[in-house]
Short mmCIF file of C-alpha atoms in Angstrom, two decimals:
data_model
loop_
_atom_site.label_atom_id
_atom_site.label_comp_id
_atom_site.label_asym_id
_atom_site.label_seq_id
_atom_site.Cartn_x
_atom_site.Cartn_y
_atom_site.Cartn_z
CA MET A 1 29.75 -11.71 -9.85
CA LEU A 2 27.55 -8.61 -9.54
CA ASN A 3 24.88 -10.27 -11.67
CA GLY A 4 24.74 -13.18 -9.24
CA LEU A 5 24.70 -10.85 -6.27
CA PHE A 6 21.71 -8.83 -7.51
CA SER A 7 19.85 -11.41 -9.63
CA LEU A 8 16.39 -12.38 -8.35
CA ASN A 9 15.79 -15.40 -10.62
CA ILE A 10 12.63 -13.78 -11.96
CA ALA A 11 11.92 -16.39 -14.63
CA SER A 12 11.22 -19.10 -12.02
CA GLN A 13 8.59 -17.09 -10.14
CA LYS A 14 4.84 -17.25 -10.75
CA ARG A 15 3.74 -13.69 -11.37
CA VAL A 16 0.85 -11.70 -12.85
CA PHE A 17 2.68 -9.17 -14.97
CA GLY A 18 -0.12 -6.60 -15.04
CA LEU A 19 -0.14 -6.44 -11.24
CA ASP A 20 3.65 -6.14 -11.31
CA VAL A 21 3.22 -3.13 -13.61
CA LEU A 22 0.87 -1.45 -11.14
CA ARG A 23 3.09 -2.25 -8.17
CA ALA A 24 6.21 -1.02 -9.95
CA ALA A 25 4.42 2.15 -11.05
CA ALA A 26 3.26 2.77 -7.48
CA ILE A 27 6.71 2.50 -5.91
CA LEU A 28 8.41 4.46 -8.71
CA ILE A 29 5.93 7.32 -8.21
CA VAL A 30 6.62 7.28 -4.46
CA VAL A 31 10.41 7.22 -4.88
CA ASP A 32 10.24 9.92 -7.55
CA ALA A 33 8.36 12.17 -5.13
CA HIS A 34 11.03 11.60 -2.49
CA SER A 35 13.91 12.13 -4.94
CA GLY A 36 13.02 15.81 -5.29
CA VAL A 37 14.35 16.39 -1.76
CA ALA A 38 17.86 16.10 -3.23
CA LEU A 39 17.39 19.29 -5.26
CA GLY A 40 17.06 21.42 -2.15
CA GLN A 41 16.48 25.08 -3.07
CA TYR A 42 16.47 24.18 -6.78
CA ARG A 43 13.43 21.99 -6.46
CA GLN A 44 10.55 22.79 -8.81
CA GLY A 45 7.37 20.87 -9.55
CA GLY A 46 7.22 19.89 -13.23
CA LEU A 47 3.94 19.78 -15.13
CA LEU A 48 4.16 15.99 -15.60
CA HIS A 49 4.20 15.44 -11.85
CA GLN A 50 0.84 17.19 -11.50
CA PHE A 51 -0.82 14.33 -13.40
CA LEU A 52 0.88 11.47 -11.54
CA PRO A 53 -1.48 9.63 -9.20
CA ASP A 54 -0.76 8.99 -5.55
CA GLY A 55 1.48 5.92 -5.54
CA VAL A 56 0.59 5.06 -1.94
CA GLU A 57 -3.12 4.94 -2.78
CA LEU A 58 -2.36 2.54 -5.62
CA PHE A 59 -0.45 0.37 -3.14
CA PHE A 60 -3.49 0.35 -0.87
CA VAL A 61 -5.80 -0.87 -3.63
CA LEU A 62 -3.33 -3.53 -4.78
CA SER A 63 -2.84 -4.78 -1.22
CA GLY A 64 -6.58 -4.93 -0.71
CA PHE A 65 -7.02 -6.91 -3.91
CA LEU A 66 -4.32 -9.42 -3.00
CA ILE A 67 -5.07 -9.99 0.68
CA GLY A 68 -8.81 -9.64 0.13
CA GLY A 69 -8.65 -12.29 -2.57
CA ILE A 70 -6.75 -14.62 -0.27
CA LEU A 71 -9.21 -14.11 2.57
CA ILE A 72 -12.25 -14.63 0.32
CA ARG A 73 -10.78 -17.82 -1.14
CA ILE A 74 -10.08 -19.16 2.34
CA TYR A 75 -13.65 -18.34 3.35
CA GLU A 76 -15.05 -20.15 0.32
CA GLN A 77 -12.82 -23.20 0.63
CA GLU A 78 -13.38 -23.64 4.36
CA GLN A 79 -17.04 -22.49 4.17
CA LYS A 80 -16.47 -20.70 7.46
CA ILE A 81 -14.20 -18.25 9.22
CA SER A 82 -12.76 -19.08 12.62
CA GLY A 83 -10.12 -18.06 15.13
CA PRO A 84 -7.45 -20.49 13.86
CA ILE A 85 -8.03 -19.37 10.26
CA ILE A 86 -7.64 -15.72 11.23
CA LEU A 87 -4.51 -16.42 13.29
CA ASN A 88 -2.96 -18.24 10.34
CA PHE A 89 -3.91 -15.34 8.06
CA TRP A 90 -2.29 -12.83 10.42
CA ALA A 91 0.83 -14.97 10.83
CA ARG A 92 1.38 -15.07 7.07
CA ARG A 93 0.84 -11.33 6.70
CA TRP A 94 3.23 -10.60 9.56
CA PHE A 95 5.96 -12.88 8.21
CA ARG A 96 5.66 -10.88 4.99
CA THR A 97 5.85 -7.39 6.50
CA LEU A 98 7.15 -7.28 10.06
CA PRO A 99 10.71 -8.70 9.88
CA THR A 100 11.88 -6.23 7.23
CA TYR A 101 10.04 -3.35 8.89
CA TYR A 102 11.61 -4.04 12.28
CA PHE A 103 15.03 -4.49 10.67
CA VAL A 104 14.87 -1.02 9.07
CA LEU A 105 13.28 0.57 12.16
CA ILE A 106 16.03 -0.73 14.45
CA LEU A 107 18.63 0.30 11.86
CA LEU A 108 17.30 3.87 11.89
CA ILE A 109 17.22 4.04 15.69
CA SER A 110 20.77 2.68 15.90
CA ALA A 111 22.06 5.08 13.23
CA ASN A 112 20.53 8.02 15.05
CA LEU A 113 22.04 6.99 18.38
CA LEU A 114 25.44 6.39 16.75
CA ARG A 115 25.40 9.81 15.08
CA ALA A 116 24.49 11.46 18.40
CA TRP A 117 27.29 9.59 20.20
CA ARG A 118 29.88 10.56 17.58
CA SER A 119 28.84 14.23 17.53
CA GLY A 120 28.44 14.55 21.28
CA LEU A 121 24.97 16.02 20.78
CA ALA A 122 21.59 14.77 21.92
CA ASN A 123 19.85 12.35 19.58
CA THR A 124 16.89 13.52 17.53
CA LEU A 125 14.71 10.50 18.21
CA PRO A 126 11.14 11.06 19.43
CA GLY A 127 10.29 10.36 23.07
CA LYS A 128 10.33 6.80 24.35
CA ARG A 129 6.56 6.46 24.33
CA THR A 130 6.31 7.73 20.75
CA LEU A 131 9.20 5.55 19.68
CA ALA A 132 7.56 2.51 21.28
CA SER A 133 4.40 3.22 19.28
CA TYR A 134 6.28 2.43 16.07
CA PHE A 135 6.69 -1.17 17.19
CA VAL A 136 2.92 -1.68 17.46
CA PHE A 137 1.85 0.60 14.57
CA LEU A 138 0.31 3.26 16.78
CA GLN A 139 2.53 6.07 15.47
CA ASN A 140 -0.37 7.50 13.44
CA PHE A 141 -3.39 5.68 14.81
CA SER A 142 -5.37 8.81 15.69
CA HIS A 143 -2.99 11.64 14.73
CA TYR A 144 -0.51 12.38 11.99
CA VAL A 145 2.78 10.49 12.07
CA PRO A 146 5.79 12.17 13.76
CA ASP A 147 8.77 13.32 11.69
CA PHE A 148 10.75 10.19 12.53
CA PHE A 149 10.31 7.45 9.86
CA PRO A 150 7.26 9.31 8.50
CA GLU A 151 6.69 7.06 5.49
CA THR A 152 5.42 4.30 7.77
CA TRP A 153 2.02 6.01 8.05
CA SER A 154 0.79 3.92 5.12
CA LEU A 155 2.16 0.65 6.48
CA ALA A 156 0.33 1.26 9.76
CA ILE A 157 -2.93 1.70 7.84
CA GLU A 158 -2.33 -1.59 6.05
CA GLU A 159 -1.44 -3.49 9.21
CA TRP A 160 -4.57 -2.31 11.01
CA SER A 161 -6.66 -3.24 7.98
CA TYR A 162 -5.17 -6.75 8.08
CA LEU A 163 -6.29 -6.96 11.70
CA ILE A 164 -9.77 -5.47 11.38
CA ILE A 165 -11.11 -6.92 8.12
CA PRO A 166 -10.81 -10.60 9.18
CA LEU A 167 -12.43 -9.78 12.53
CA LEU A 168 -15.32 -8.09 10.76
CA LEU A 169 -15.65 -11.14 8.55
CA LEU A 170 -15.81 -13.34 11.64
CA GLY A 171 -18.41 -11.06 13.20
CA TRP A 172 -20.66 -10.89 10.15
CA HIS A 173 -20.32 -14.64 9.58
CA SER A 174 -21.23 -15.42 13.19
CA PHE A 175 -24.27 -13.12 13.38
CA ARG A 176 -25.49 -13.16 9.77
CA PRO A 177 -29.17 -13.79 8.96
CA ALA A 178 -29.84 -17.45 8.19
CA SER A 179 -30.68 -16.65 4.56
CA TRP A 180 -27.37 -14.94 3.84
CA SER A 181 -24.80 -16.57 1.59
CA ARG A 182 -21.06 -16.17 2.09
CA GLN A 183 -21.12 -13.71 -0.79
CA ASN A 184 -23.51 -11.50 1.17
CA VAL A 185 -21.29 -11.72 4.23
CA VAL A 186 -18.21 -10.59 2.28
CA LEU A 187 -20.12 -7.70 0.72
CA ALA A 188 -21.39 -6.67 4.16
CA VAL A 189 -17.81 -6.54 5.46
CA ILE A 190 -16.67 -4.38 2.55
CA LEU A 191 -19.60 -1.98 2.87
CA THR A 192 -19.14 -1.76 6.64
CA VAL A 193 -15.55 -0.59 6.18
CA ILE A 194 -16.15 1.74 3.23
CA LEU A 195 -19.39 3.33 4.41
CA GLY A 196 -18.34 3.42 8.05
CA THR A 197 -15.02 5.13 7.37
CA ASN A 198 -16.52 7.62 4.93
CA LEU A 199 -19.27 8.50 7.43
CA PHE A 200 -16.68 8.92 10.18
CA ARG A 201 -14.59 11.26 8.02
CA LEU A 202 -17.70 13.22 7.07
CA ILE A 203 -18.67 13.72 10.72
CA LEU A 204 -15.15 14.85 11.65
CA ALA A 205 -15.02 17.17 8.63
CA ILE A 206 -18.26 18.85 9.66
CA GLN A 207 -17.11 19.26 13.25
CA HIS A 208 -13.90 21.13 12.35
CA PRO A 209 -13.79 24.58 10.71
CA ILE A 210 -12.49 24.75 7.15
CA THR A 211 -9.72 27.07 8.37
CA GLU A 212 -8.08 24.04 10.01
CA GLY A 213 -7.26 22.66 6.56
CA GLU A 214 -7.35 19.04 5.45
CA LEU A 215 -6.75 17.74 9.02
CA GLY A 216 -4.15 15.22 7.85
CA PHE A 217 -6.83 12.59 7.24
CA ARG A 218 -4.71 11.00 4.50
CA GLY A 219 -2.17 9.67 6.98
CA ILE A 220 -4.27 8.68 10.00
CA VAL A 221 -5.30 5.07 10.59
CA VAL A 222 -8.80 5.67 11.93
CA THR A 223 -9.73 7.92 9.00
CA ARG A 224 -8.28 5.67 6.29
CA LEU A 225 -9.47 2.16 7.10
CA ASP A 226 -11.37 2.15 3.81
CA ALA A 227 -8.13 2.51 1.80
CA ILE A 228 -7.62 -1.25 1.56
CA ALA A 229 -11.33 -2.02 1.16
CA TYR A 230 -11.55 -0.75 -2.43
CA GLY A 231 -9.08 -3.43 -3.43
CA VAL A 232 -11.06 -6.01 -1.44
CA LEU A 233 -14.11 -4.92 -3.45
CA ALA A 234 -12.18 -5.75 -6.62
CA ALA A 235 -11.32 -9.19 -5.21
CA TYR A 236 -15.00 -9.68 -4.34
CA THR A 237 -15.98 -8.88 -7.93
CA LYS A 238 -13.41 -11.29 -9.33
CA GLN A 239 -14.58 -14.10 -7.05
CA TYR A 240 -18.34 -13.76 -7.29
CA HIS A 241 -18.82 -12.14 -10.71
CA PRO A 242 -16.17 -13.86 -12.88
CA MET A 243 -18.07 -13.36 -16.16
CA PHE A 244 -18.22 -9.61 -15.55
CA TRP A 245 -14.56 -9.59 -14.43
CA ARG A 246 -13.43 -11.15 -17.71
CA GLY A 247 -15.97 -9.28 -19.86
CA PRO A 248 -15.39 -6.22 -22.03
CA LEU A 249 -17.02 -3.79 -19.60
CA ALA A 250 -14.49 -4.57 -16.86
CA GLN A 251 -11.53 -5.30 -19.13
CA HIS A 252 -11.79 -2.24 -21.36
CA ASN A 253 -14.42 0.35 -20.41
CA ALA A 254 -13.71 0.26 -16.67
CA PHE A 255 -9.96 0.45 -17.25
CA TRP A 256 -10.09 3.61 -19.35
CA VAL A 257 -12.64 5.24 -17.06
CA GLY A 258 -10.45 4.38 -14.07
CA LEU A 259 -7.29 5.66 -15.73
CA THR A 260 -8.97 8.93 -16.73
CA MET A 261 -10.45 9.40 -13.26
CA THR A 262 -7.11 8.64 -11.61
CA ILE A 263 -5.21 11.20 -13.70
CA LEU A 264 -7.89 13.88 -13.38
CA THR A 265 -8.18 13.34 -9.63
CA ALA A 266 -4.41 13.68 -9.27
CA PHE A 267 -4.41 16.90 -11.30
CA THR A 268 -7.36 18.48 -9.50
CA ALA A 269 -5.61 17.82 -6.17
CA SER A 270 -2.21 19.10 -7.34
CA ILE A 271 -0.41 22.21 -6.15
CA LEU A 272 -0.69 23.65 -9.64
CA VAL A 273 -4.44 24.29 -9.38
CA LEU A 274 -4.67 25.36 -5.73
CA ALA A 275 -4.30 29.02 -6.68
CA PHE A 276 -7.21 28.63 -9.08
CA TYR A 277 -9.43 27.36 -6.26
CA VAL A 278 -8.51 30.36 -4.14
CA ASP A 279 -9.10 32.85 -6.96
CA ALA A 280 -12.42 31.21 -7.86
CA GLY A 281 -13.57 31.30 -4.24
CA ILE A 282 -14.06 27.53 -4.06
CA TYR A 283 -11.06 26.65 -1.88
CA PRO A 284 -13.24 25.88 1.18
CA SER A 285 -15.21 23.38 -0.93
CA TYR A 286 -11.95 21.82 -2.10
CA VAL A 287 -10.73 21.42 1.48
CA PHE A 288 -14.00 19.76 2.48
CA TYR A 289 -13.70 17.43 -0.55
CA LYS A 290 -10.12 16.52 0.38
CA ARG A 291 -11.27 15.68 3.92
CA THR A 292 -14.08 13.43 2.80
CA PHE A 293 -14.96 12.06 -0.65
CA TYR A 294 -11.55 12.42 -2.29
CA PHE A 295 -10.35 9.17 -0.75
CA ALA A 296 -13.35 7.23 -2.05
CA VAL A 297 -12.94 8.71 -5.54
CA ILE A 298 -9.24 7.86 -5.80
CA GLY A 299 -9.77 4.38 -4.33
CA LEU A 300 -12.63 3.51 -6.68
CA SER A 301 -10.84 4.95 -9.71
CA MET A 302 -7.76 2.82 -9.06
CA MET A 303 -9.94 -0.21 -8.38
CA LEU A 304 -11.23 0.06 -11.96
CA LEU A 305 -7.71 -0.54 -13.25
CA ILE A 306 -7.40 -3.95 -11.61
CA PRO A 307 -9.49 -6.26 -13.88
CA ARG A 308 -7.54 -5.51 -17.07
CA MET A 309 -4.16 -5.57 -15.34
CA ASP A 310 -5.02 -8.83 -13.57
CA ASN A 311 -5.72 -10.34 -16.97
CA TRP A 312 -2.25 -9.33 -18.27
CA ARG A 313 -0.51 -12.51 -17.20
CA THR A 314 2.88 -12.59 -18.92
CA ALA A 315 5.37 -10.48 -20.83
CA SER A 316 8.92 -11.09 -22.01
CA GLY A 317 11.95 -8.97 -22.69
CA LEU A 318 14.34 -6.72 -20.80
CA ILE A 319 11.81 -4.05 -19.83
CA PRO A 320 9.27 -6.54 -18.41
CA ARG A 321 12.10 -8.15 -16.42
CA ALA A 322 13.06 -4.75 -15.02
CA ILE A 323 9.42 -4.04 -14.12
CA THR A 324 9.09 -7.37 -12.33
CA HIS A 325 12.37 -6.72 -10.52
CA ILE A 326 11.10 -3.36 -9.23
CA SER A 327 7.81 -4.98 -8.24
CA LEU A 328 9.59 -7.67 -6.24
CA ILE A 329 11.77 -5.22 -4.32
CA SER A 330 8.98 -2.66 -3.88
CA TYR A 331 8.47 -3.26 -0.15
CA SER A 332 12.17 -3.03 0.66
CA LEU A 333 12.42 0.02 -1.59
CA TYR A 334 9.47 1.60 0.21
CA LEU A 335 11.17 1.15 3.59
CA LEU A 336 14.67 2.18 2.55
CA ASN A 337 14.38 5.04 0.09
CA LEU A 338 13.35 8.02 2.23
CA SER A 339 14.53 7.91 5.85
CA PRO A 340 17.53 5.53 5.61
CA ILE A 341 18.89 6.65 2.21
CA MET A 342 17.63 10.14 1.37
CA ILE A 343 17.53 11.65 4.86
CA LEU A 344 20.47 9.82 6.46
CA LEU A 345 22.80 9.80 3.46
CA VAL A 346 21.98 11.75 0.31
CA GLU A 347 20.48 14.86 1.87
CA HIS A 348 23.71 15.56 3.76
CA ILE A 349 25.61 16.06 0.49
CA PRO A 350 25.62 19.83 -0.27
CA THR A 351 23.43 20.92 -3.19
CA THR A 352 25.65 23.63 -4.68
CA SER A 353 23.95 23.76 -8.08
CA LEU A 354 21.14 22.26 -10.11
CA ALA A 355 23.63 19.84 -11.67
CA ALA A 356 24.77 18.74 -8.21
CA GLY A 357 21.14 18.21 -7.28
CA TYR A 358 20.53 15.93 -10.25
CA ALA A 359 23.73 14.04 -9.47
CA LYS A 360 22.36 13.46 -5.98
CA ILE A 361 19.11 12.21 -7.48
CA ALA A 362 21.02 9.75 -9.67
CA LEU A 363 22.98 8.55 -6.63
CA PHE A 364 19.75 8.25 -4.67
CA TRP A 365 18.14 6.02 -7.31
CA VAL A 366 21.18 3.78 -7.74
CA VAL A 367 21.72 3.30 -4.01
CA SER A 368 17.99 2.83 -3.31
CA ILE A 369 17.48 0.16 -5.97
CA GLY A 370 20.78 -1.57 -5.20
CA LEU A 371 20.33 -1.76 -1.42
CA SER A 372 16.66 -2.67 -1.77
CA THR A 373 17.56 -5.56 -4.06
CA LEU A 374 20.05 -6.85 -1.53
CA LEU A 375 17.64 -6.41 1.37
CA TYR A 376 14.90 -8.24 -0.52
CA LYS A 377 17.09 -11.11 -1.71
CA TYR A 378 19.08 -11.78 1.45
CA TYR A 379 16.63 -10.83 4.20
CA GLU A 380 13.04 -10.12 3.14
CA LEU A 381 12.66 -13.18 0.93
CA PRO A 382 14.23 -15.68 3.40
CA MET A 383 12.11 -14.30 6.25
CA THR A 384 8.97 -14.50 4.13
CA SER A 385 9.81 -18.09 3.21
CA LEU A 386 9.74 -19.07 6.89
CA ARG A 387 5.98 -18.73 6.94
CA ASP A 388 5.53 -21.85 4.80
CA ARG A 389 7.25 -23.85 7.54
CA LEU A 390 5.34 -22.22 10.40
CA SER A 391 1.87 -21.64 8.98
CA LYS A 392 -0.67 -23.22 6.67
CA ARG A 393 -0.49 -22.28 3.02
CA GLU A 394 -3.29 -20.18 1.56
CA PRO A 395 -4.97 -20.13 -1.87
CA HIS A 396 -3.27 -17.87 -4.38
CA ILE A 397 -4.99 -14.72 -5.61
CA THR A 398 -4.41 -15.79 -9.23
CA GLU A 399 -6.32 -19.05 -8.84
CA ALA A 400 -9.55 -19.24 -10.76
CA VAL A 401 -11.48 -20.62 -7.80
CA ASN A 402 -15.19 -21.15 -8.30
CA SER A 403 -17.23 -20.04 -5.31
CA ASN A 404 -19.00 -23.42 -5.27
CA ASP A 405 -15.85 -25.52 -5.62
CA HIS A 406 -14.24 -26.36 -2.28
CA SER A 407 -12.11 -29.28 -3.43
CA ARG A 408 -9.05 -27.38 -4.67
CA SER A 409 -5.86 -27.44 -2.65
CA PRO A 410 -4.46 -24.09 -1.65
CA THR A 411 -1.26 -22.99 -3.36
CA VAL A 412 1.60 -20.78 -2.29
CA PRO A 413 0.86 -17.03 -2.58
#
């Protein structure tokens, strides 16, 4: 009975296992970081954690690769970009993300109001205007996200990227020089986002004294619009340079360089080495780096992982099935693990000892994976499936579409 309740029928789904590995790794790193809250005063940062990359940044690159690949394939198949194409693209993205997000958001608001009513105390929700901003992804548009549902800072960055990148593609396509190919247009869009955002961060970083710290750039929409673009650059490479994408330089050399860069970047930005920067007198330089070029370095390093992992198509066995399961529920797990489960439920259990803290962590993992599986299977997946009835299907990222071949029919993503 339980097997039927939680089973996701993985074998019947068309997947790229290497991308599932990256997605599962990203969400497990994020949830692991949140699980430490359960330890309370006994929390300590282990050495291993200092080398773990930023799971959210990996999500950004993966999302850029997937949605960028879809958008590029549409552009090549249709040989144009237009309003109806963009509206269809947005509709399919929103069917994928918005229903589950609004479900959890309303759940959190309701739980907070119910707790306030039962206790007779005022609720701890943000003001009405701030709360309303969560419904249109303005909660961290130009400032850091409030304490309420704070993990949604990254989703807001993704949603705004989904809006802006197609519009830039339309603009560049409409006003491109006559000699430009579609490949040039796509590259112009990517460079506009990456160079423009990095220049904007650099200007802001120069304007503010170092004493103001990192300025929270990591979690602000307007300073992180390039986060998705590094993945789009990977999709561009796959589409327009397929021989390089499948060649040894991308499949092997780039992967190991990217993995090394990702680990080293994580370590050099870890709490463990901050004291060294202070003692060596280079902390101001570190702060400036974290405001500016750090985001480009981590994005490009993770982008280098994509070609090899995209080529890892299948795997069998219990562990691969578990990895695919985690990958499938990753969005529901992202929305549920921190605010609804850790903060509303687990954190309220007293942490009387280190053993009690680890017991809370075990409970946190079991409840998070279990509820996320149910949310994915019985709500997220059915809502996502509606888009095939209400919008036009798009070409799949895993299709080997030739940039000169416009005769293929799009398949379900």
